[in-house]
Amino acid sequence: MTALARYPDTPAIYVCNGTRPWVERPPRHHNIKQYVAISGKMATYLATHYSLAKNRISIIPNFVDTQRFSRARKPISKPLRRAVLFGQNGFSPDEQTSLEHACHAHGISLDKIGGAYGNPNPNPELDLPDYDIAFAIGRCAIEAMASGCATIPIVPALAGELVTTTNFEDWANCNFSPRYFTTSEQVSADWLARQLDAYHPEDIGRVTADVRARFSIDRAIDDLQSLYRFAMNAPVRRAGKRSVARYLEMLAREADEQWESVALHEMKERRQERRIEQLERALEKSLMRNRTLVDYLATVADLPLDNEAADWKNAIALSGLFDPDWYMAQNPDVGKQDLDPLDHYLAHGARGGLEPAAGFDSERFYAVHPKLRDLDITPLEYLVRLAAVFDPAEAPHAELTDDGA
């Protein structure tokens, strides 16, 4: 559109290589004389979604430089042993693993070529002929077939069929991509088994020959030059600024949507950062409490066990670790028995799994100190005995009760 604005008397053609991102949408301008689609399905899409007249759309498929890809392997008989995932990106780690497992189930090793896999290859023509099977779409599929590979188009979440002479025209009409197919086939060992069953060396050889003849770069250049001559002979009219203005309006809408998306993403990112900081502070606090407890427990050899039970009961009552009102509210039957709440807890409640106060977690406590069950010592007794070993001012009562341990 910039070139057409700069050269208002010059005709143009526009080649569509895709339709999904906005940068691939065909611009509208009177002096674009032909729109080129790379497959029949794409031509139909352009005519339907962008209201382009069918006589303004030509089809020139993706192509392969057969001089560069000069070596084509001779199809071999089964079993097939080497496969490559070539060029296609967007596969999740789980999807890649599924493909690896499917190949492994049939004794096939899988390599990956492409920037998406950390393995960019500027000269795939040297390596593709060494593979029996290629998983690829679009131009990559064409290059793989031209190299003699049995080619199976797959995209994320959708697996296609082996390209054969029987389904070749259907695949060519879709730029060798299963996106246009209405199928729910998924990558699996059973799916791959069906593709291997469809493999016949002679048929794959005919596919390779057909691709090298029909999808060569020489044929594409001839077709493009023919379109150039058509465009140069077509009448050109000054479209003024209206066409460019419409295009800029479209860009502005796209920019607004992306700006809102970016702003929303940044807001979510800031919230996540704040949440992460909160969690990190909470984690550090928890780790400090745990380290304090571990340090204390590591230095305790034997707790005093020979004191009178009444003394330990008084110590528990004075410690504040036991909440009689809360205990009675949670266990109303204790009041009916006319028992002292703390006596009930020490004699029956602790063994029955009753908690001494809000926020206390006896199960977690016994999980950390399983030997206390064998000693028949309640958690509160243990804590006050622990405090007796150390200076009460340093005993970790508060830290212990804060986290429910």
GROMACS .gro file of C-alpha atoms in nm:
model
  405
    1MET     CA    1   0.000   0.000   0.000
    2THR     CA    2   0.295   0.232   0.063
    3ALA     CA    3   0.431   0.154  -0.284
    4LEU     CA    4   0.092   0.215  -0.447
    5ALA     CA    5   0.061   0.548  -0.265
    6ARG     CA    6   0.409   0.646  -0.383
    7TYR     CA    7   0.352   0.527  -0.743
    8PRO     CA    8  -0.018   0.594  -0.815
    9ASP     CA    9   0.014   0.507  -1.187
   10THR     CA   10   0.172   0.163  -1.132
   11PRO     CA   11  -0.032  -0.159  -1.127
   12ALA     CA   12   0.036  -0.435  -0.873
   13ILE     CA   13  -0.034  -0.794  -0.786
   14TYR     CA   14  -0.068  -0.921  -0.429
   15VAL     CA   15   0.035  -1.271  -0.315
   16CYS     CA   16  -0.152  -1.415  -0.015
   17ASN     CA   17   0.049  -1.670   0.181
   18GLY     CA   18  -0.198  -1.693   0.467
   19THR     CA   19  -0.517  -1.550   0.609
   20ARG     CA   20  -0.494  -1.574   0.989
   21PRO     CA   21  -0.286  -1.278   1.122
   22TRP     CA   22  -0.399  -0.932   1.017
   23VAL     CA   23  -0.074  -0.864   0.829
   24GLU     CA   24  -0.174  -1.137   0.581
   25ARG     CA   25  -0.516  -0.996   0.503
   26PRO     CA   26  -0.534  -0.874   0.143
   27PRO     CA   27  -0.547  -0.494   0.114
   28ARG     CA   28  -0.807  -0.340  -0.116
   29HIS     CA   29  -0.687  -0.106  -0.391
   30HIS     CA   30  -0.811  -0.041  -0.748
   31ASN     CA   31  -0.463  -0.085  -0.892
   32ILE     CA   32  -0.410  -0.432  -0.743
   33LYS     CA   33  -0.502  -0.617  -1.060
   34GLN     CA   34  -0.467  -0.972  -0.935
   35TYR     CA   35  -0.465  -1.147  -0.598
   36VAL     CA   36  -0.260  -1.467  -0.590
   37ALA     CA   37  -0.364  -1.751  -0.361
   38ILE     CA   38  -0.136  -2.048  -0.292
   39SER     CA   39  -0.418  -2.304  -0.296
   40GLY     CA   40  -0.774  -2.355  -0.415
   41LYS     CA   41  -0.910  -2.346  -0.060
   42MET     CA   42  -0.739  -2.015   0.002
   43ALA     CA   43  -0.879  -1.872  -0.322
   44THR     CA   44  -1.230  -1.962  -0.208
   45TYR     CA   45  -1.162  -1.808   0.133
   46LEU     CA   46  -1.041  -1.481  -0.020
   47ALA     CA   47  -1.343  -1.454  -0.248
   48THR     CA   48  -1.586  -1.530   0.035
   49HIS     CA   49  -1.440  -1.332   0.324
   50TYR     CA   50  -1.306  -1.030   0.137
   51SER     CA   51  -1.567  -1.002  -0.141
   52LEU     CA   52  -1.307  -1.033  -0.417
   53ALA     CA   53  -1.433  -1.122  -0.763
   54LYS     CA   54  -1.319  -1.468  -0.868
   55ASN     CA   55  -1.166  -1.330  -1.190
   56ARG     CA   56  -0.932  -1.118  -0.973
   57ILE     CA   57  -0.791  -1.426  -0.798
   58SER     CA   58  -0.528  -1.659  -0.944
   59ILE     CA   59  -0.375  -1.971  -0.791
   60ILE     CA   60   0.001  -2.020  -0.792
   61PRO     CA   61   0.094  -2.296  -0.547
   62ASN     CA   62   0.396  -2.300  -0.322
   63PHE     CA   63   0.697  -2.431  -0.508
   64VAL     CA   64   1.031  -2.605  -0.470
   65ASP     CA   65   1.364  -2.521  -0.630
   66THR     CA   66   1.430  -2.857  -0.793
   67GLN     CA   67   1.787  -2.758  -0.880
   68ARG     CA   68   1.859  -2.691  -0.515
   69PHE     CA   69   1.661  -2.997  -0.403
   70SER     CA   70   1.824  -3.202  -0.671
   71ARG     CA   71   1.860  -3.527  -0.475
   72ALA     CA   72   1.551  -3.740  -0.425
   73ARG     CA   73   1.574  -4.065  -0.231
   74LYS     CA   74   1.446  -4.384  -0.383
   75PRO     CA   75   1.145  -4.508  -0.185
   76ILE     CA   76   1.230  -4.811   0.024
   77SER     CA   77   1.022  -5.105   0.134
   78LYS     CA   78   0.905  -5.137   0.492
   79PRO     CA   79   0.999  -5.119   0.771
   80LEU     CA   80   1.048  -4.742   0.785
   81ARG     CA   81   1.298  -4.635   1.048
   82ARG     CA   82   1.365  -4.258   1.035
   83ALA     CA   83   1.120  -3.966   1.057
   84VAL     CA   84   1.154  -3.590   1.084
   85LEU     CA   85   0.924  -3.316   1.209
   86PHE     CA   86   1.014  -3.051   0.954
   87GLY     CA   87   0.954  -2.679   0.986
   88GLN     CA   88   0.610  -2.670   1.145
   89ASN     CA   89   0.593  -2.492   1.482
   90GLY     CA   90   0.331  -2.439   1.750
   91PHE     CA   91   0.338  -2.793   1.889
   92SER     CA   92   0.319  -2.808   2.267
   93PRO     CA   93   0.571  -3.026   2.455
   94ASP     CA   94   0.291  -3.279   2.516
   95GLU     CA   95   0.209  -3.294   2.144
   96GLN     CA   96   0.575  -3.344   2.056
   97THR     CA   97   0.595  -3.622   2.314
   98SER     CA   98   0.283  -3.786   2.166
   99LEU     CA   99   0.443  -3.785   1.821
  100GLU     CA  100   0.766  -3.929   1.962
  101HIS     CA  101   0.575  -4.206   2.140
  102ALA     CA  102   0.373  -4.286   1.827
  103CYS     CA  103   0.694  -4.319   1.624
  104HIS     CA  104   0.868  -4.519   1.897
  105ALA     CA  105   0.576  -4.765   1.909
  106HIS     CA  106   0.656  -4.854   1.547
  107GLY     CA  107   1.034  -4.861   1.582
  108ILE     CA  108   1.079  -4.520   1.419
  109SER     CA  109   1.322  -4.257   1.545
  110LEU     CA  110   1.210  -3.892   1.525
  111ASP     CA  111   1.428  -3.588   1.457
  112LYS     CA  112   1.317  -3.226   1.451
  113ILE     CA  113   1.437  -2.961   1.207
  114GLY     CA  114   1.344  -2.596   1.249
  115GLY     CA  115   1.399  -2.290   1.462
  116ALA     CA  116   1.106  -2.386   1.686
  117TYR     CA  117   1.306  -2.689   1.802
  118GLY     CA  118   1.638  -2.513   1.845
  119ASN     CA  119   1.765  -2.681   1.529
  120PRO     CA  120   1.747  -2.437   1.236
  121ASN     CA  121   1.880  -2.588   0.917
  122PRO     CA  122   1.973  -2.353   0.630
  123ASN     CA  123   2.028  -2.649   0.397
  124PRO     CA  124   1.741  -2.897   0.442
  125GLU     CA  125   1.799  -3.025   0.089
  126LEU     CA  126   2.109  -3.205   0.222
  127ASP     CA  127   1.930  -3.388   0.503
  128LEU     CA  128   1.571  -3.454   0.392
  129PRO     CA  129   1.662  -3.737   0.149
  130ASP     CA  130   1.794  -3.934   0.448
  131TYR     CA  131   1.448  -3.962   0.609
  132ASP     CA  132   1.178  -4.217   0.532
  133ILE     CA  133   0.892  -4.005   0.669
  134ALA     CA  134   0.843  -3.630   0.704
  135PHE     CA  135   0.576  -3.457   0.912
  136ALA     CA  136   0.530  -3.119   0.742
  137ILE     CA  137   0.285  -2.878   0.580
  138GLY     CA  138   0.289  -2.615   0.303
  139ARG     CA  139   0.620  -2.550   0.135
  140CYS     CA  140   0.801  -2.773   0.382
  141ALA     CA  141   0.577  -3.062   0.279
  142ILE     CA  142   0.645  -2.989  -0.088
  143GLU     CA  143   1.021  -2.986  -0.026
  144ALA     CA  144   0.996  -3.311   0.171
  145MET     CA  145   0.797  -3.484  -0.105
  146ALA     CA  146   1.039  -3.353  -0.369
  147SER     CA  147   1.317  -3.515  -0.164
  148GLY     CA  148   1.143  -3.852  -0.177
  149CYS     CA  149   1.002  -3.857   0.177
  150ALA     CA  150   0.669  -4.017   0.255
  151THR     CA  151   0.496  -3.703   0.384
  152ILE     CA  152   0.223  -3.673   0.645
  153PRO     CA  153   0.085  -3.322   0.707
  154ILE     CA  154   0.015  -3.244   1.073
  155VAL     CA  155  -0.055  -2.925   1.267
  156PRO     CA  156  -0.107  -2.873   1.641
  157ALA     CA  157  -0.413  -3.070   1.760
  158LEU     CA  158  -0.480  -3.212   1.412
  159ALA     CA  159  -0.318  -3.499   1.224
  160GLY     CA  160  -0.361  -3.563   0.853
  161GLU     CA  161  -0.317  -3.861   0.624
  162LEU     CA  162  -0.017  -3.981   0.429
  163VAL     CA  163  -0.004  -3.801   0.092
  164THR     CA  164  -0.063  -4.058  -0.182
  165THR     CA  165  -0.160  -4.042  -0.548
  166THR     CA  166  -0.518  -4.110  -0.441
  167ASN     CA  167  -0.556  -3.804  -0.215
  168PHE     CA  168  -0.290  -3.586  -0.377
  169GLU     CA  169  -0.532  -3.342  -0.544
  170ASP     CA  170  -0.723  -3.289  -0.220
  171TRP     CA  171  -0.402  -3.217  -0.033
  172ALA     CA  172  -0.274  -2.985  -0.307
  173ASN     CA  173  -0.601  -2.793  -0.297
  174CYS     CA  174  -0.535  -2.733   0.076
  175ASN     CA  175  -0.166  -2.637   0.048
  176PHE     CA  176  -0.089  -2.972   0.212
  177SER     CA  177  -0.231  -2.860   0.545
  178PRO     CA  178  -0.500  -3.038   0.749
  179ARG     CA  179  -0.633  -2.703   0.877
  180TYR     CA  180  -0.890  -2.705   0.598
  181PHE     CA  181  -1.006  -3.059   0.673
  182THR     CA  182  -1.304  -3.128   0.897
  183THR     CA  183  -1.147  -3.415   1.086
  184SER     CA  184  -1.083  -3.486   1.451
  185GLU     CA  185  -0.789  -3.721   1.391
  186GLN     CA  186  -0.520  -3.691   1.658
  187VAL     CA  187  -0.159  -3.805   1.676
  188SER     CA  188  -0.141  -4.155   1.825
  189ALA     CA  189   0.020  -4.491   1.765
  190ASP     CA  190  -0.302  -4.619   1.601
  191TRP     CA  191  -0.320  -4.316   1.372
  192LEU     CA  192   0.040  -4.367   1.262
  193ALA     CA  193  -0.025  -4.738   1.207
  194ARG     CA  194  -0.296  -4.650   0.954
  195GLN     CA  195  -0.058  -4.416   0.771
  196LEU     CA  196   0.211  -4.682   0.756
  197ASP     CA  197  -0.045  -4.928   0.617
  198ALA     CA  198  -0.111  -4.681   0.333
  199TYR     CA  199   0.261  -4.665   0.247
  200HIS     CA  200   0.364  -4.821  -0.083
  201PRO     CA  201   0.709  -4.740  -0.228
  202GLU     CA  202   0.593  -4.717  -0.589
  203ASP     CA  203   0.309  -4.480  -0.496
  204ILE     CA  204   0.542  -4.252  -0.297
  205GLY     CA  205   0.778  -4.246  -0.595
  206ARG     CA  206   0.494  -4.124  -0.821
  207VAL     CA  207   0.406  -3.853  -0.566
  208THR     CA  208   0.767  -3.733  -0.570
  209ALA     CA  209   0.774  -3.719  -0.949
  210ASP     CA  210   0.442  -3.533  -0.960
  211VAL     CA  211   0.559  -3.272  -0.708
  212ARG     CA  212   0.886  -3.210  -0.890
  213ALA     CA  213   0.698  -3.159  -1.216
  214ARG     CA  214   0.396  -2.955  -1.100
  215PHE     CA  215   0.541  -2.757  -0.812
  216SER     CA  216   0.877  -2.654  -0.953
  217ILE     CA  217   1.003  -2.297  -0.915
  218ASP     CA  218   1.035  -2.267  -1.295
  219ARG     CA  219   0.663  -2.323  -1.340
  220ALA     CA  220   0.582  -2.071  -1.063
  221ILE     CA  221   0.806  -1.808  -1.226
  222ASP     CA  222   0.631  -1.857  -1.562
  223ASP     CA  223   0.292  -1.810  -1.396
  224LEU     CA  224   0.405  -1.498  -1.208
  225GLN     CA  225   0.549  -1.342  -1.523
  226SER     CA  226   0.220  -1.407  -1.700
  227LEU     CA  227   0.037  -1.221  -1.422
  228TYR     CA  228   0.283  -0.934  -1.440
  229ARG     CA  229   0.215  -0.897  -1.811
  230PHE     CA  230  -0.158  -0.904  -1.747
  231ALA     CA  231  -0.129  -0.634  -1.478
  232MET     CA  232   0.090  -0.414  -1.696
  233ASN     CA  233  -0.167  -0.425  -1.975
  234ALA     CA  234  -0.464  -0.358  -1.748
  235PRO     CA  235  -0.601  -0.003  -1.724
  236VAL     CA  236  -0.469   0.199  -1.431
  237ARG     CA  237  -0.667   0.473  -1.265
  238ARG     CA  238  -0.569   0.715  -0.997
  239ALA     CA  239  -0.745   0.603  -0.684
  240GLY     CA  240  -0.656   0.917  -0.494
  241LYS     CA  241  -0.618   0.884  -0.120
  242ARG     CA  242  -0.938   0.695  -0.050
  243SER     CA  243  -0.794   0.344  -0.077
  244VAL     CA  244  -0.496   0.428   0.144
  245ALA     CA  245  -0.725   0.600   0.394
  246ARG     CA  246  -0.940   0.287   0.422
  247TYR     CA  247  -0.630   0.077   0.476
  248LEU     CA  248  -0.503   0.312   0.746
  249GLU     CA  249  -0.841   0.294   0.919
  250MET     CA  250  -0.809  -0.084   0.926
  251LEU     CA  251  -0.459  -0.055   1.070
  252ALA     CA  252  -0.583   0.188   1.333
  253ARG     CA  253  -0.852  -0.055   1.448
  254GLU     CA  254  -0.599  -0.334   1.469
  255ALA     CA  255  -0.362  -0.109   1.663
  256ASP     CA  256  -0.639  -0.013   1.907
  257GLU     CA  257  -0.726  -0.377   1.971
  258GLN     CA  258  -0.363  -0.471   2.019
  259TRP     CA  259  -0.305  -0.170   2.246
  260GLU     CA  260  -0.596  -0.274   2.466
  261SER     CA  261  -0.468  -0.629   2.470
  262VAL     CA  262  -0.120  -0.514   2.567
  263ALA     CA  263  -0.256  -0.285   2.840
  264LEU     CA  264  -0.469  -0.567   2.981
  265HIS     CA  265  -0.173  -0.803   2.970
  266GLU     CA  266   0.047  -0.551   3.150
  267MET     CA  267  -0.217  -0.501   3.419
  268LYS     CA  268  -0.245  -0.877   3.472
  269GLU     CA  269   0.133  -0.899   3.479
  270ARG     CA  270   0.156  -0.634   3.752
  271ARG     CA  271  -0.108  -0.817   3.957
  272GLN     CA  272   0.080  -1.142   3.918
  273GLU     CA  273   0.406  -0.977   4.021
  274ARG     CA  274   0.244  -0.837   4.336
  275ARG     CA  275   0.092  -1.176   4.416
  276ILE     CA  276   0.427  -1.346   4.365
  277GLU     CA  277   0.591  -1.097   4.602
  278GLN     CA  278   0.324  -1.168   4.864
  279LEU     CA  279   0.370  -1.541   4.828
  280GLU     CA  280   0.747  -1.507   4.845
  281ARG     CA  281   0.721  -1.306   5.168
  282ALA     CA  282   0.479  -1.561   5.315
  283LEU     CA  283   0.708  -1.844   5.211
  284GLU     CA  284   1.012  -1.677   5.364
  285LYS     CA  285   0.821  -1.620   5.688
  286SER     CA  286   0.711  -1.983   5.691
  287LEU     CA  287   1.065  -2.102   5.624
  288MET     CA  288   1.196  -1.889   5.910
  289ARG     CA  289   0.938  -2.040   6.147
  290ASN     CA  290   1.027  -2.389   6.032
  291ARG     CA  291   1.398  -2.325   6.070
  292THR     CA  292   1.339  -2.194   6.423
  293LEU     CA  293   1.140  -2.503   6.516
  294VAL     CA  294   1.394  -2.738   6.361
  295ASP     CA  295   1.678  -2.564   6.542
  296TYR     CA  296   1.499  -2.606   6.875
  297LEU     CA  297   1.405  -2.969   6.815
  298ALA     CA  298   1.757  -3.056   6.702
  299THR     CA  299   1.899  -2.945   7.037
  300VAL     CA  300   1.644  -3.128   7.255
  301ALA     CA  301   1.781  -3.459   7.373
  302ASP     CA  302   1.528  -3.558   7.639
  303LEU     CA  303   1.229  -3.366   7.766
  304PRO     CA  304   1.155  -3.369   8.140
  305LEU     CA  305   0.890  -3.638   8.192
  306ASP     CA  306   0.905  -3.702   8.564
  307ASN     CA  307   0.719  -3.398   8.694
  308GLU     CA  308   0.374  -3.423   8.843
  309ALA     CA  309   0.087  -3.416   8.595
  310ALA     CA  310  -0.078  -3.139   8.795
  311ASP     CA  311   0.223  -2.918   8.739
  312TRP     CA  312   0.205  -2.967   8.363
  313LYS     CA  313  -0.167  -2.897   8.368
  314ASN     CA  314  -0.104  -2.568   8.545
  315ALA     CA  315   0.172  -2.485   8.299
  316ILE     CA  316  -0.063  -2.548   8.007
  317ALA     CA  317  -0.335  -2.335   8.163
  318LEU     CA  318  -0.091  -2.048   8.219
  319SER     CA  319   0.062  -2.077   7.869
  320GLY     CA  320  -0.256  -1.966   7.696
  321LEU     CA  321  -0.226  -2.252   7.447
  322PHE     CA  322  -0.557  -2.396   7.561
  323ASP     CA  323  -0.877  -2.198   7.506
  324PRO     CA  324  -1.145  -2.341   7.741
  325ASP     CA  325  -1.431  -2.128   7.607
  326TRP     CA  326  -1.357  -2.223   7.246
  327TYR     CA  327  -1.314  -2.586   7.346
  328MET     CA  328  -1.650  -2.592   7.523
  329ALA     CA  329  -1.822  -2.421   7.230
  330GLN     CA  330  -1.682  -2.678   6.989
  331ASN     CA  331  -1.760  -2.971   7.218
  332PRO     CA  332  -2.086  -2.895   7.404
  333ASP     CA  333  -2.107  -3.252   7.542
  334VAL     CA  334  -1.815  -3.172   7.773
  335GLY     CA  335  -2.029  -2.922   7.963
  336LYS     CA  336  -2.305  -3.177   8.007
  337GLN     CA  337  -2.057  -3.410   8.179
  338ASP     CA  338  -1.965  -3.138   8.427
  339LEU     CA  339  -1.594  -3.185   8.348
  340ASP     CA  340  -1.317  -2.928   8.353
  341PRO     CA  341  -1.243  -2.854   7.982
  342LEU     CA  342  -0.866  -2.893   8.021
  343ASP     CA  343  -0.903  -3.215   8.218
  344HIS     CA  344  -1.127  -3.350   7.944
  345TYR     CA  345  -0.877  -3.251   7.676
  346LEU     CA  346  -0.581  -3.412   7.855
  347ALA     CA  347  -0.771  -3.727   7.944
  348HIS     CA  348  -0.985  -3.783   7.635
  349GLY     CA  349  -0.993  -3.495   7.386
  350ALA     CA  350  -0.637  -3.511   7.254
  351ARG     CA  351  -0.663  -3.885   7.190
  352GLY     CA  352  -1.001  -3.832   7.023
  353GLY     CA  353  -0.860  -3.576   6.779
  354LEU     CA  354  -1.015  -3.269   6.943
  355GLU     CA  355  -0.833  -2.939   6.901
  356PRO     CA  356  -0.731  -2.733   7.207
  357ALA     CA  357  -0.779  -2.392   7.041
  358ALA     CA  358  -0.876  -2.229   6.715
  359GLY     CA  359  -0.614  -2.269   6.445
  360PHE     CA  360  -0.438  -2.563   6.610
  361ASP     CA  361  -0.380  -2.869   6.386
  362SER     CA  362  -0.305  -3.178   6.593
  363GLU     CA  363  -0.278  -3.408   6.292
  364ARG     CA  364  -0.001  -3.196   6.143
  365PHE     CA  365   0.166  -3.183   6.484
  366TYR     CA  366   0.168  -3.562   6.522
  367ALA     CA  367   0.282  -3.600   6.161
  368VAL     CA  368   0.594  -3.400   6.253
  369HIS     CA  369   0.634  -3.574   6.593
  370PRO     CA  370   0.497  -3.929   6.550
  371LYS     CA  371   0.683  -4.060   6.859
  372LEU     CA  372   0.467  -3.846   7.088
  373ARG     CA  373   0.172  -4.077   7.024
  374ASP     CA  374   0.373  -4.369   7.166
  375LEU     CA  375   0.472  -4.160   7.470
  376ASP     CA  376   0.107  -4.070   7.530
  377ILE     CA  377   0.198  -3.701   7.543
  378THR     CA  378  -0.049  -3.444   7.411
  379PRO     CA  379   0.076  -3.161   7.186
  380LEU     CA  380   0.025  -2.901   7.460
  381GLU     CA  381   0.217  -3.107   7.713
  382TYR     CA  382   0.503  -3.135   7.468
  383LEU     CA  383   0.511  -2.761   7.412
  384VAL     CA  384   0.521  -2.665   7.778
  385ARG     CA  385   0.786  -2.934   7.845
  386LEU     CA  386   0.986  -2.788   7.557
  387ALA     CA  387   0.952  -2.444   7.711
  388ALA     CA  388   1.083  -2.584   8.038
  389VAL     CA  389   1.406  -2.687   7.869
  390PHE     CA  390   1.471  -2.336   7.738
  391ASP     CA  391   1.431  -1.990   7.876
  392PRO     CA  392   1.054  -1.925   7.860
  393ALA     CA  393   1.121  -1.592   7.690
  394GLU     CA  394   1.289  -1.776   7.406
  395ALA     CA  395   1.049  -2.069   7.381
  396PRO     CA  396   0.877  -2.071   7.042
  397HIS     CA  397   0.519  -2.077   7.172
  398ALA     CA  398   0.389  -1.795   6.955
  399GLU     CA  399   0.563  -1.918   6.643
  400LEU     CA  400   0.431  -2.269   6.699
  401THR     CA  401   0.070  -2.163   6.744
  402ASP     CA  402   0.072  -1.913   6.454
  403ASP     CA  403   0.105  -2.180   6.189
  404GLY     CA  404  -0.117  -2.436   6.360
  405ALA     CA  405   0.168  -2.675   6.448
   0.00000   0.00000   0.00000
